[in-house]
Amino acid sequence: EPEVTQTPSHQVTQMGQEVILRCVPISNHLYFYWYRQILGQKVEFLVSFYNNEISEKSEIFDDQFSVERPDGSNFTLKIRSTKLEDSAMYFCASSERTSGRLSYNEQFFGPGTRLTVL
Amino acid sequence: GNSVTQMEGPVTLSEEAFLTINCTYTATGYPSLFWYVQYPGEGLQLLLKATKADDKGSNKGFEATYRKETTSFHLEKGSVQVSDSAVYFCALQFSGGYNKLIFGAGTRLAVHP
């Protein structure tokens, strides 16, 4: 069964360093998402991406964050200069379509990358 | 704003016990409601959904009913198994647009033999 994969599973970095989190969405999916979960807190939406551009982003997704689909398979989240408060589990998700008026959009999630900023 | 509130965990049960995990939501409009489950070391998986008021979602013995009058979507299972041990997330989503999910904090369930 197709699945979303993420690498690495755990990333440790020093404050101020750049990190790139990688995701391989399901191959026929067109819509891509990043979420994060700070330990003990809610899973929060960061950004959605479609047709090679950001379609929606949250207030968390500031200028330190960027996303890219550099080839036909990978979807990356870059944090330019990490802060302590960026420590979290980052989940990538993909979906085949968006919902219509009476339907829903099933998003398929990867296992997450745990980012630890020291 | 739109939000989801779940009961805090962990919830610890014996095998074959009845499970309820409470979820309430605040929303401007009529969202679809979901329960996602995360087993250890895995990603979030859709467990069940309901797209309109009074709909009942069900899967793997779990059920939840979309209650508009109480803005709730409580998860229930009549007889839990050790294999149900996981973290359960309630979420809402509005149709149209790019459909971000709004999650609750998650509730950890531990089932003991």
mmCIF file of C-alpha atoms in Angstrom:
data_model
loop_
_atom_site.group_PDB
_atom_site.id
_atom_site.type_symbol
_atom_site.label_atom_id
_atom_site.label_comp_id
_atom_site.label_asym_id
_atom_site.label_seq_id
_atom_site.Cartn_x
_atom_site.Cartn_y
_atom_site.Cartn_z
ATOM 1 C CA GLU A 1 0.000 0.000 0.000
ATOM 2 C CA PRO A 2 1.365 3.440 -0.922
ATOM 3 C CA GLU A 3 2.550 5.525 1.996
ATOM 4 C CA VAL A 4 4.109 8.865 2.790
ATOM 5 C CA THR A 5 7.703 8.616 3.957
ATOM 6 C CA GLN A 6 9.789 11.148 5.842
ATOM 7 C CA THR A 7 13.498 11.466 6.504
ATOM 8 C CA PRO A 8 15.233 11.693 8.820
ATOM 9 C CA SER A 9 13.198 10.247 11.655
ATOM 10 C CA HIS A 10 15.136 12.354 14.155
ATOM 11 C CA GLN A 11 17.215 15.460 13.501
ATOM 12 C CA VAL A 12 19.317 17.197 16.130
ATOM 13 C CA THR A 13 20.690 20.620 15.301
ATOM 14 C CA GLN A 14 22.238 23.661 16.929
ATOM 15 C CA MET A 15 20.259 26.853 17.258
ATOM 16 C CA GLY A 16 20.808 29.087 14.243
ATOM 17 C CA GLN A 17 21.521 26.226 11.865
ATOM 18 C CA GLU A 18 19.517 25.448 8.761
ATOM 19 C CA VAL A 19 17.624 22.185 8.539
ATOM 20 C CA ILE A 20 15.810 20.514 5.692
ATOM 21 C CA LEU A 21 13.139 17.959 6.417
ATOM 22 C CA ARG A 22 12.271 15.643 3.580
ATOM 23 C CA CYS A 23 9.079 13.942 2.586
ATOM 24 C CA VAL A 24 8.085 11.670 -0.268
ATOM 25 C CA PRO A 25 4.312 11.970 -0.774
ATOM 26 C CA ILE A 26 2.174 9.290 -2.387
ATOM 27 C CA SER A 27 2.968 9.341 -6.072
ATOM 28 C CA ASN A 28 -0.373 10.355 -7.614
ATOM 29 C CA HIS A 29 -1.172 12.952 -4.961
ATOM 30 C CA LEU A 30 -1.286 16.614 -5.875
ATOM 31 C CA TYR A 31 -1.742 18.433 -2.557
ATOM 32 C CA PHE A 32 0.907 18.539 0.097
ATOM 33 C CA TYR A 33 0.973 19.721 3.696
ATOM 34 C CA TRP A 34 3.251 20.220 6.658
ATOM 35 C CA TYR A 35 2.052 20.110 10.251
ATOM 36 C CA ARG A 36 3.948 20.180 13.467
ATOM 37 C CA GLN A 37 3.377 19.098 17.037
ATOM 38 C CA ILE A 38 5.322 20.608 19.889
ATOM 39 C CA LEU A 39 5.611 18.050 22.667
ATOM 40 C CA GLY A 40 2.373 17.834 24.621
ATOM 41 C CA GLN A 41 0.582 20.349 22.416
ATOM 42 C CA LYS A 42 -1.796 20.264 19.472
ATOM 43 C CA VAL A 43 -0.895 19.217 15.967
ATOM 44 C CA GLU A 44 -0.753 22.543 14.097
ATOM 45 C CA PHE A 45 -1.072 23.284 10.413
ATOM 46 C CA LEU A 46 1.936 25.004 8.864
ATOM 47 C CA VAL A 47 1.455 25.145 5.112
ATOM 48 C CA SER A 48 -0.293 23.625 2.120
ATOM 49 C CA PHE A 49 1.232 23.386 -1.332
ATOM 50 C CA TYR A 50 -0.305 22.789 -4.733
ATOM 51 C CA ASN A 51 0.847 23.265 -8.291
ATOM 52 C CA ASN A 52 4.305 24.337 -7.149
ATOM 53 C CA GLU A 53 3.161 27.129 -4.936
ATOM 54 C CA ILE A 54 1.978 27.725 -1.415
ATOM 55 C CA SER A 55 -1.813 27.689 -1.268
ATOM 56 C CA GLU A 56 -2.242 28.492 2.409
ATOM 57 C CA LYS A 57 0.047 29.088 5.352
ATOM 58 C CA SER A 58 -0.415 29.663 9.044
ATOM 59 C CA GLU A 59 0.996 32.496 11.121
ATOM 60 C CA ILE A 60 3.638 30.063 12.362
ATOM 61 C CA PHE A 61 5.025 29.775 8.833
ATOM 62 C CA ASP A 62 7.108 32.948 8.831
ATOM 63 C CA ASP A 63 10.058 33.955 6.663
ATOM 64 C CA GLN A 64 12.287 31.385 8.362
ATOM 65 C CA PHE A 65 10.304 28.599 6.746
ATOM 66 C CA SER A 66 10.132 27.588 3.113
ATOM 67 C CA VAL A 67 8.825 24.626 1.168
ATOM 68 C CA GLU A 68 9.845 23.210 -2.142
ATOM 69 C CA ARG A 69 9.097 20.366 -4.461
ATOM 70 C CA PRO A 70 12.507 20.127 -6.099
ATOM 71 C CA ASP A 71 11.673 17.135 -8.283
ATOM 72 C CA GLY A 72 8.707 14.932 -9.035
ATOM 73 C CA SER A 73 8.842 13.037 -5.783
ATOM 74 C CA ASN A 74 10.270 15.010 -2.868
ATOM 75 C CA PHE A 75 8.592 17.718 -0.812
ATOM 76 C CA THR A 76 10.839 19.567 1.596
ATOM 77 C CA LEU A 77 10.466 21.917 4.529
ATOM 78 C CA LYS A 78 13.423 24.186 5.217
ATOM 79 C CA ILE A 79 13.987 26.150 8.381
ATOM 80 C CA ARG A 80 16.691 28.729 7.695
ATOM 81 C CA SER A 81 17.850 29.571 11.203
ATOM 82 C CA THR A 82 16.430 27.245 13.799
ATOM 83 C CA LYS A 83 15.256 28.438 17.193
ATOM 84 C CA LEU A 84 14.763 26.454 20.370
ATOM 85 C CA GLU A 85 11.008 26.764 19.948
ATOM 86 C CA ASP A 86 11.177 24.998 16.584
ATOM 87 C CA SER A 87 11.770 21.737 18.443
ATOM 88 C CA ALA A 88 8.774 19.602 17.530
ATOM 89 C CA MET A 89 7.553 16.624 15.554
ATOM 90 C CA TYR A 90 6.991 17.626 11.936
ATOM 91 C CA PHE A 91 4.457 15.692 9.894
ATOM 92 C CA CYS A 92 4.139 15.712 6.148
ATOM 93 C CA ALA A 93 0.816 14.812 4.521
ATOM 94 C CA SER A 94 -0.514 14.467 1.011
ATOM 95 C CA SER A 95 -3.886 14.110 -0.612
ATOM 96 C CA GLU A 96 -5.164 13.213 -4.018
ATOM 97 C CA ARG A 97 -7.626 16.074 -4.202
ATOM 98 C CA THR A 98 -9.279 18.788 -2.206
ATOM 99 C CA SER A 99 -12.824 18.429 -0.997
ATOM 100 C CA GLY A 100 -15.845 19.603 -2.898
ATOM 101 C CA ARG A 101 -18.793 21.171 -1.171
ATOM 102 C CA LEU A 102 -20.149 17.915 0.196
ATOM 103 C CA SER A 103 -17.063 15.782 0.407
ATOM 104 C CA TYR A 104 -13.948 15.646 2.491
ATOM 105 C CA ASN A 105 -10.266 15.557 1.816
ATOM 106 C CA GLU A 106 -8.414 12.551 3.193
ATOM 107 C CA GLN A 107 -4.869 13.410 3.997
ATOM 108 C CA PHE A 108 -2.277 10.662 4.333
ATOM 109 C CA PHE A 109 0.429 11.308 6.881
ATOM 110 C CA GLY A 110 4.040 10.299 7.176
ATOM 111 C CA PRO A 111 5.539 9.027 10.441
ATOM 112 C CA GLY A 112 7.052 12.378 11.279
ATOM 113 C CA THR A 113 10.508 13.854 11.846
ATOM 114 C CA ARG A 114 11.404 14.752 15.392
ATOM 115 C CA LEU A 115 13.449 17.963 15.328
ATOM 116 C CA THR A 116 15.486 18.822 18.388
ATOM 117 C CA VAL A 117 17.131 22.243 18.499
ATOM 118 C CA LEU A 118 19.870 22.631 21.118
ATOM 119 C CA GLY B 1 -11.765 30.893 15.964
ATOM 120 C CA ASN B 2 -12.052 27.275 14.931
ATOM 121 C CA SER B 3 -10.669 24.757 17.431
ATOM 122 C CA VAL B 4 -10.902 21.230 18.795
ATOM 123 C CA THR B 5 -10.719 20.209 22.437
ATOM 124 C CA GLN B 6 -10.061 16.644 23.524
ATOM 125 C CA MET B 7 -10.038 15.034 26.909
ATOM 126 C CA GLU B 8 -6.607 14.813 28.391
ATOM 127 C CA GLY B 9 -4.841 11.513 28.618
ATOM 128 C CA PRO B 10 -3.465 9.141 29.222
ATOM 129 C CA VAL B 11 -6.474 6.887 29.329
ATOM 130 C CA THR B 12 -5.619 3.511 30.805
ATOM 131 C CA LEU B 13 -8.036 0.613 30.398
ATOM 132 C CA SER B 14 -8.118 -3.119 30.777
ATOM 133 C CA GLU B 15 -8.761 -5.252 27.745
ATOM 134 C CA GLU B 16 -12.474 -5.536 26.851
ATOM 135 C CA ALA B 17 -13.349 -2.331 28.712
ATOM 136 C CA PHE B 18 -15.579 0.336 27.169
ATOM 137 C CA LEU B 19 -13.811 3.347 25.731
ATOM 138 C CA THR B 20 -14.972 6.927 25.415
ATOM 139 C CA ILE B 21 -12.681 9.749 24.347
ATOM 140 C CA ASN B 22 -14.430 13.093 24.390
ATOM 141 C CA CYS B 23 -14.029 15.650 21.628
ATOM 142 C CA THR B 24 -15.774 18.980 21.275
ATOM 143 C CA TYR B 25 -15.254 21.605 18.641
ATOM 144 C CA THR B 26 -15.764 25.294 18.014
ATOM 145 C CA ALA B 27 -16.376 26.210 14.410
ATOM 146 C CA THR B 28 -17.866 28.965 12.304
ATOM 147 C CA GLY B 29 -19.805 26.868 9.838
ATOM 148 C CA TYR B 30 -20.248 23.155 9.320
ATOM 149 C CA PRO B 31 -17.000 21.243 9.187
ATOM 150 C CA SER B 32 -16.302 17.598 8.532
ATOM 151 C CA LEU B 33 -15.059 15.788 11.626
ATOM 152 C CA PHE B 34 -12.407 13.122 11.881
ATOM 153 C CA TRP B 35 -10.654 10.809 14.245
ATOM 154 C CA TYR B 36 -7.049 10.003 13.402
ATOM 155 C CA VAL B 37 -4.973 7.380 15.194
ATOM 156 C CA GLN B 38 -1.226 7.202 15.589
ATOM 157 C CA TYR B 39 0.312 3.871 16.486
ATOM 158 C CA PRO B 40 3.843 3.881 17.913
ATOM 159 C CA GLY B 41 6.419 4.805 15.294
ATOM 160 C CA GLU B 42 3.833 5.450 12.577
ATOM 161 C CA GLY B 43 2.090 8.402 10.995
ATOM 162 C CA LEU B 44 -1.426 9.579 11.658
ATOM 163 C CA GLN B 45 -4.033 7.336 10.018
ATOM 164 C CA LEU B 46 -7.618 8.245 9.369
ATOM 165 C CA LEU B 47 -9.781 6.112 11.668
ATOM 166 C CA LEU B 48 -13.246 7.432 10.865
ATOM 167 C CA LYS B 49 -15.060 10.495 9.627
ATOM 168 C CA ALA B 50 -18.423 12.239 9.531
ATOM 169 C CA THR B 51 -19.229 14.971 7.068
ATOM 170 C CA LYS B 52 -22.534 16.328 8.371
ATOM 171 C CA ALA B 53 -24.678 16.539 11.479
ATOM 172 C CA ASP B 54 -26.046 13.217 12.811
ATOM 173 C CA ASP B 55 -23.685 11.200 10.631
ATOM 174 C CA LYS B 56 -22.068 8.283 12.419
ATOM 175 C CA GLY B 57 -18.564 7.319 11.421
ATOM 176 C CA SER B 58 -17.387 3.809 12.196
ATOM 177 C CA ASN B 59 -14.347 1.641 11.608
ATOM 178 C CA LYS B 60 -12.628 -1.274 13.380
ATOM 179 C CA GLY B 61 -15.302 -1.277 16.102
ATOM 180 C CA PHE B 62 -14.876 2.441 16.819
ATOM 181 C CA GLU B 63 -17.791 4.838 16.394
ATOM 182 C CA ALA B 64 -18.392 8.555 16.656
ATOM 183 C CA THR B 65 -21.527 10.585 15.961
ATOM 184 C CA TYR B 66 -21.470 14.173 14.719
ATOM 185 C CA ARG B 67 -23.612 16.070 17.233
ATOM 186 C CA LYS B 68 -24.238 19.599 16.085
ATOM 187 C CA GLU B 69 -26.364 20.532 19.110
ATOM 188 C CA THR B 70 -23.546 19.733 21.526
ATOM 189 C CA THR B 71 -20.698 20.407 19.034
ATOM 190 C CA SER B 72 -19.235 17.034 19.895
ATOM 191 C CA PHE B 73 -17.737 14.002 18.177
ATOM 192 C CA HIS B 74 -16.939 11.560 20.966
ATOM 193 C CA LEU B 75 -15.063 8.384 20.092
ATOM 194 C CA GLU B 76 -16.389 5.111 21.510
ATOM 195 C CA LYS B 77 -15.557 1.447 21.372
ATOM 196 C CA GLY B 78 -17.413 -1.269 23.188
ATOM 197 C CA SER B 79 -14.487 -3.578 23.910
ATOM 198 C CA VAL B 80 -10.912 -2.374 23.545
ATOM 199 C CA GLN B 81 -7.945 -4.570 22.751
ATOM 200 C CA VAL B 82 -4.278 -4.216 23.593
ATOM 201 C CA SER B 83 -3.679 -3.472 19.909
ATOM 202 C CA ASP B 84 -5.824 -0.310 20.243
ATOM 203 C CA SER B 85 -3.102 1.304 22.337
ATOM 204 C CA ALA B 86 -2.217 4.465 20.429
ATOM 205 C CA VAL B 87 -2.708 8.214 20.386
ATOM 206 C CA TYR B 88 -6.088 9.375 19.089
ATOM 207 C CA PHE B 89 -6.570 12.796 17.477
ATOM 208 C CA CYS B 90 -9.870 14.516 16.824
ATOM 209 C CA ALA B 91 -9.841 16.978 13.923
ATOM 210 C CA LEU B 92 -12.082 19.186 11.831
ATOM 211 C CA GLN B 93 -11.879 20.336 8.244
ATOM 212 C CA PHE B 94 -13.885 22.778 6.168
ATOM 213 C CA SER B 95 -14.722 21.937 2.582
ATOM 214 C CA GLY B 96 -13.473 24.157 -0.187
ATOM 215 C CA GLY B 97 -10.037 25.729 -0.280
ATOM 216 C CA TYR B 98 -7.061 23.526 0.496
ATOM 217 C CA ASN B 99 -8.619 21.847 3.499
ATOM 218 C CA LYS B 100 -6.188 22.185 6.334
ATOM 219 C CA LEU B 101 -6.965 19.981 9.298
ATOM 220 C CA ILE B 102 -7.445 21.529 12.726
ATOM 221 C CA PHE B 103 -6.470 19.029 15.395
ATOM 222 C CA GLY B 104 -6.994 18.518 19.054
ATOM 223 C CA ALA B 105 -4.049 17.779 21.327
ATOM 224 C CA GLY B 106 -4.426 14.008 21.099
ATOM 225 C CA THR B 107 -5.343 11.463 23.757
ATOM 226 C CA ARG B 108 -3.043 8.585 24.554
ATOM 227 C CA LEU B 109 -4.795 5.282 25.175
ATOM 228 C CA ALA B 110 -3.037 2.414 26.929
ATOM 229 C CA VAL B 111 -4.833 -0.936 27.079
ATOM 230 C CA HIS B 112 -3.514 -3.595 29.425
ATOM 231 C CA PRO B 113 -4.212 -7.347 29.218
#
